[in-house]
Amino acid sequence: MDFATMMVIALAVCGVIWALDARLWAPRRREALATASAAAGGQLKDDDQQRIAKEPLLVEYARSFFPVILVVLLLRSFLVEPFRIPSGSMIPTLWVGDFILVNKFAYGIRLPVVDMKVIEIGAPRRGDVVVFRFPEDPSTDYIKRVIGLPGDRVSYHNKALLINGQPVPQQSVGPYTEVSTGIPLPVRLQLETVDGAQHQMVVHPDYYGRLDAGEWQVPENSYFVMGDNRDNSNDSRAWGFVPEKNLVGKAFMIWMNWSNGVTWNRIGDSIH
């Protein structure tokens, strides 16, 4: 049971309790108050009035929590959802311990729990950093960069990326020296340009394996994704494509980093 399901259940429980009180229990309290007031000749003490008219604690909690749960559910389901980065597959863009915000409506409005799209808004573009439900285990959220769109032919050989036969420009920046990320060194920092938008990525010069060679044809309603830590990322090169229905949203901001304490200079960074 995921967070959205629990929130919907909590909202329903609070709503039912509040409705039952308004329909059944509150009229009984008002009737009891009127009877007691009449028996006292209209001189019922304030303390007695408050005691008779007082809502049960369960009803008080339900009435208080209902609007809070509703607002949280609406914000999280339709606007923005927070996530925490658990791995280094997106280094240098995202570090372990980054807390990020994800735009939930960038690729359409979906109903919570049933996850059915009800309003079309946009579609991923090459270079977008997206959160999605892992196709092999939809209960797990992944974050990667979109490289191939539906119908694209993606090739990757010897650290070089081609989309539809066209090389994706890469510029060498030099060695990657940010040791606080925990990435094994030596690593080379590259500047990659996808559809005119630049982002940093890293490669391990001495790594050659199953992630370093392949060619894929992206099917309809699916996307090919890769991590920016190219030689250490469990992505489409290993398990295939991301169905459009698995998309959660577009990552757009780091609001905090906490690994061995707060990394202050990452707070508020945009995700490119």
C-alpha positions as CSV (number, residue, x, y, z in Angstrom):
1,M,0.0,0.0,0.0
2,D,1.6,3.3,-1.1
3,F,1.3,6.7,0.4
4,A,-1.4,7.9,-1.9
5,T,-3.6,4.9,-1.1
6,M,-3.2,5.4,2.6
7,M,-4.1,9.1,2.2
8,V,-7.2,8.3,0.3
9,I,-8.3,5.8,2.9
10,A,-7.6,8.2,5.7
11,L,-9.5,10.9,3.9
12,A,-12.5,8.6,3.4
13,V,-12.5,7.5,7.0
14,C,-12.4,11.1,8.3
15,G,-15.1,12.1,5.8
16,V,-17.4,9.2,6.8
17,I,-17.0,10.0,10.5
18,W,-17.7,13.7,9.9
19,A,-20.7,12.9,7.8
20,L,-22.1,10.4,10.3
21,D,-21.8,13.1,13.0
22,A,-23.5,15.7,10.9
23,R,-26.3,13.3,10.0
24,L,-26.9,11.3,13.2
25,W,-24.9,12.3,16.3
26,A,-25.0,16.1,16.1
27,P,-28.8,16.2,16.0
28,R,-28.9,13.9,19.0
29,R,-26.6,16.2,20.9
30,R,-28.8,19.2,20.0
31,E,-31.9,17.3,21.1
32,A,-30.3,16.4,24.4
33,L,-29.2,20.0,24.9
34,A,-32.7,21.3,24.3
35,T,-34.2,18.7,26.7
36,A,-31.7,19.5,29.4
37,S,-32.2,23.3,28.9
38,A,-36.0,22.9,29.1
39,A,-35.7,20.8,32.3
40,A,-33.5,23.5,33.8
41,G,-36.1,26.1,32.9
42,G,-33.7,27.8,30.4
43,Q,-31.1,28.3,33.1
44,L,-28.7,25.5,32.2
45,K,-25.2,26.3,33.2
46,D,-22.5,27.0,30.6
47,D,-20.4,24.1,31.8
48,D,-23.3,21.7,31.4
49,Q,-24.2,23.1,27.9
50,Q,-20.6,22.6,26.8
51,R,-20.5,19.1,28.2
52,I,-23.7,18.0,26.5
53,A,-22.9,19.7,23.1
54,K,-19.3,18.6,23.0
55,E,-18.2,16.6,20.0
56,P,-16.7,13.2,20.7
57,L,-12.9,13.2,20.4
58,L,-13.0,10.9,17.3
59,V,-15.3,13.4,15.5
60,E,-13.2,16.3,16.5
61,Y,-10.1,14.7,15.1
62,A,-11.9,13.6,11.9
63,R,-13.2,17.2,11.3
64,S,-9.7,18.7,12.0
65,F,-7.7,16.2,9.9
66,F,-10.1,16.1,6.9
67,P,-9.0,19.4,5.3
68,V,-5.4,18.8,6.1
69,I,-5.3,15.4,4.4
70,L,-7.3,16.7,1.5
71,V,-4.9,19.6,0.8
72,V,-1.8,17.2,1.1
73,L,-3.4,14.7,-1.2
74,L,-4.3,17.3,-3.8
75,L,-0.8,18.9,-3.7
76,R,1.0,15.6,-3.8
77,S,-1.2,13.9,-6.4
78,F,-1.6,16.8,-8.9
79,L,1.1,19.4,-8.3
80,V,4.4,18.5,-6.5
81,E,5.7,15.4,-4.9
82,P,9.0,15.1,-2.9
83,F,11.5,12.3,-3.4
84,R,14.8,11.3,-1.9
85,I,17.7,10.1,-4.1
86,P,19.0,6.7,-2.7
87,S,21.7,5.9,-5.2
88,G,24.5,7.5,-7.2
89,S,23.2,6.6,-10.7
90,M,22.5,10.3,-11.5
91,I,25.9,11.7,-10.4
92,P,26.9,14.5,-11.0
93,T,23.4,15.9,-11.5
94,L,22.0,14.3,-8.4
95,W,23.8,13.0,-5.3
96,V,22.9,10.4,-2.8
97,G,20.8,12.2,-0.1
98,D,19.4,14.9,-2.4
99,F,15.7,15.6,-1.6
100,I,14.0,16.7,-4.8
101,L,10.7,18.1,-6.0
102,V,8.9,16.5,-8.9
103,N,6.3,18.3,-11.1
104,K,3.3,15.9,-11.2
105,F,1.4,17.7,-13.9
106,A,4.2,18.1,-16.5
107,Y,3.1,15.0,-18.4
108,G,-0.6,15.0,-17.6
109,I,-3.0,14.9,-14.7
110,R,-3.5,11.4,-13.2
111,L,-6.0,10.3,-10.6
112,P,-4.3,9.0,-7.4
113,V,-4.4,5.3,-6.6
114,V,-5.9,4.2,-9.9
115,D,-3.3,6.3,-11.7
116,M,-5.5,7.0,-14.7
117,K,-4.6,10.0,-16.9
118,V,-7.6,12.3,-17.2
119,I,-6.0,15.4,-18.7
120,E,-3.2,15.5,-21.3
121,I,-0.8,18.4,-20.8
122,G,2.6,17.5,-22.2
123,A,5.1,14.7,-23.0
124,P,8.7,14.1,-22.0
125,R,11.5,15.7,-24.1
126,R,15.0,14.4,-24.6
127,G,17.1,15.5,-21.7
128,D,14.3,15.7,-19.1
129,V,15.1,14.2,-15.7
130,V,12.0,12.0,-14.9
131,V,10.7,10.0,-12.0
132,F,8.9,6.8,-13.0
133,R,7.7,3.5,-11.5
134,F,10.3,0.8,-12.3
135,P,8.8,-1.4,-15.0
136,E,10.0,-4.6,-13.3
137,D,8.7,-3.5,-9.8
138,P,6.1,-0.7,-10.0
139,S,6.2,-0.2,-6.3
140,T,9.8,1.2,-6.7
141,D,10.4,4.7,-8.0
142,Y,13.4,5.4,-10.3
143,I,14.9,8.6,-11.6
144,K,16.8,8.8,-14.9
145,R,17.3,11.1,-17.9
146,V,15.1,10.7,-21.0
147,I,17.4,9.9,-24.0
148,G,15.1,8.3,-26.5
149,L,11.5,9.2,-27.5
150,P,8.9,6.8,-29.1
151,G,10.2,5.7,-32.5
152,D,13.9,6.7,-31.8
153,R,16.8,4.5,-32.5
154,V,19.4,4.8,-29.8
155,S,22.9,3.5,-30.0
156,Y,25.7,3.5,-27.3
157,H,29.2,2.3,-28.0
158,N,32.6,3.2,-26.4
159,K,31.0,6.0,-24.3
160,A,29.4,7.6,-27.4
161,L,25.7,8.1,-27.7
162,L,23.8,8.3,-31.1
163,I,20.2,9.1,-31.6
164,N,18.7,8.2,-34.9
165,G,22.2,7.9,-36.3
166,Q,23.3,11.4,-35.2
167,P,26.1,11.6,-32.6
168,V,25.1,13.4,-29.4
169,P,27.8,16.1,-28.8
170,Q,30.0,15.6,-25.8
171,Q,32.7,17.9,-24.5
172,S,35.4,16.8,-22.1
173,V,35.6,19.0,-19.0
174,G,38.3,17.1,-17.2
175,P,38.5,14.7,-14.2
176,Y,35.6,14.6,-11.8
177,T,36.9,15.6,-8.4
178,E,33.8,15.8,-6.1
179,V,34.9,13.0,-3.8
180,S,32.0,13.8,-1.3
181,T,29.6,12.0,-3.7
182,G,31.4,8.7,-2.9
183,I,31.9,7.9,-6.6
184,P,35.0,5.7,-7.3
185,L,37.8,7.6,-9.0
186,P,39.2,8.2,-11.5
187,V,36.1,9.5,-13.4
188,R,35.9,11.8,-16.4
189,L,33.4,14.7,-16.4
190,Q,31.7,15.3,-19.7
191,L,29.3,18.0,-20.9
192,E,26.6,16.4,-23.1
193,T,24.2,18.3,-25.3
194,V,20.8,16.7,-26.0
195,D,18.4,18.7,-28.3
196,G,20.3,21.9,-27.5
197,A,20.2,21.5,-23.7
198,Q,23.4,20.8,-21.9
199,H,23.9,18.6,-18.8
200,Q,26.9,17.1,-17.0
201,M,27.6,13.4,-16.9
202,V,30.5,11.1,-15.9
203,V,32.2,8.1,-17.4
204,H,34.7,5.7,-16.0
205,P,37.5,5.5,-18.6
206,D,38.5,2.0,-17.8
207,Y,35.0,0.5,-17.7
208,Y,33.8,-1.6,-20.7
209,G,30.9,-4.1,-20.1
210,R,27.3,-4.7,-20.9
211,L,26.3,-1.1,-20.3
212,D,28.8,0.2,-22.8
213,A,27.4,-1.3,-26.0
214,G,24.0,-1.7,-27.6
215,E,21.4,-0.5,-30.0
216,W,17.7,-0.1,-29.2
217,Q,14.5,0.8,-31.1
218,V,12.1,2.7,-28.8
219,P,8.5,1.4,-29.1
220,E,5.4,3.6,-29.2
221,N,4.3,5.0,-25.8
222,S,7.7,4.2,-24.3
223,Y,10.9,6.0,-23.4
224,F,14.6,5.1,-23.3
225,V,16.3,6.4,-20.1
226,M,19.9,6.5,-18.9
227,G,21.7,7.7,-15.7
228,D,24.2,10.5,-15.9
229,N,26.7,8.2,-14.1
230,R,26.8,6.3,-17.3
231,D,28.9,3.3,-16.3
232,N,27.1,2.7,-13.0
233,S,23.4,3.0,-13.7
234,N,20.7,0.4,-13.8
235,D,18.7,1.9,-16.7
236,S,17.2,1.1,-20.1
237,R,20.4,-0.5,-21.3
238,A,19.9,-3.2,-18.7
239,W,16.1,-3.7,-18.5
240,G,14.4,-2.0,-21.5
241,F,12.0,0.8,-21.9
242,V,9.7,2.9,-19.6
243,P,6.0,2.7,-20.6
244,E,4.3,6.1,-20.7
245,K,1.8,4.9,-18.0
246,N,4.7,4.5,-15.6
247,L,5.8,8.2,-15.6
248,V,5.4,10.0,-12.3
249,G,6.7,13.5,-13.2
250,K,9.6,15.8,-14.1
251,A,12.2,16.5,-11.5
252,F,12.9,20.3,-11.3
253,M,14.6,21.3,-8.0
254,I,16.8,20.1,-5.1
255,W,15.3,21.4,-1.9
256,M,17.7,19.8,0.5
257,N,20.7,17.4,0.7
258,W,21.3,15.3,3.7
259,S,23.9,12.6,3.8
260,N,26.3,13.2,6.7
261,G,24.7,16.5,7.4
262,V,23.2,19.3,5.3
263,T,25.1,20.2,2.1
264,W,24.0,23.9,2.1
265,N,25.2,24.8,-1.4
266,R,22.8,22.3,-3.0
267,I,19.7,23.8,-1.5
268,G,17.5,25.3,-4.1
269,D,19.5,24.1,-7.1
270,S,17.6,23.6,-10.3
271,I,17.8,20.2,-12.0
272,H,19.0,20.3,-15.6
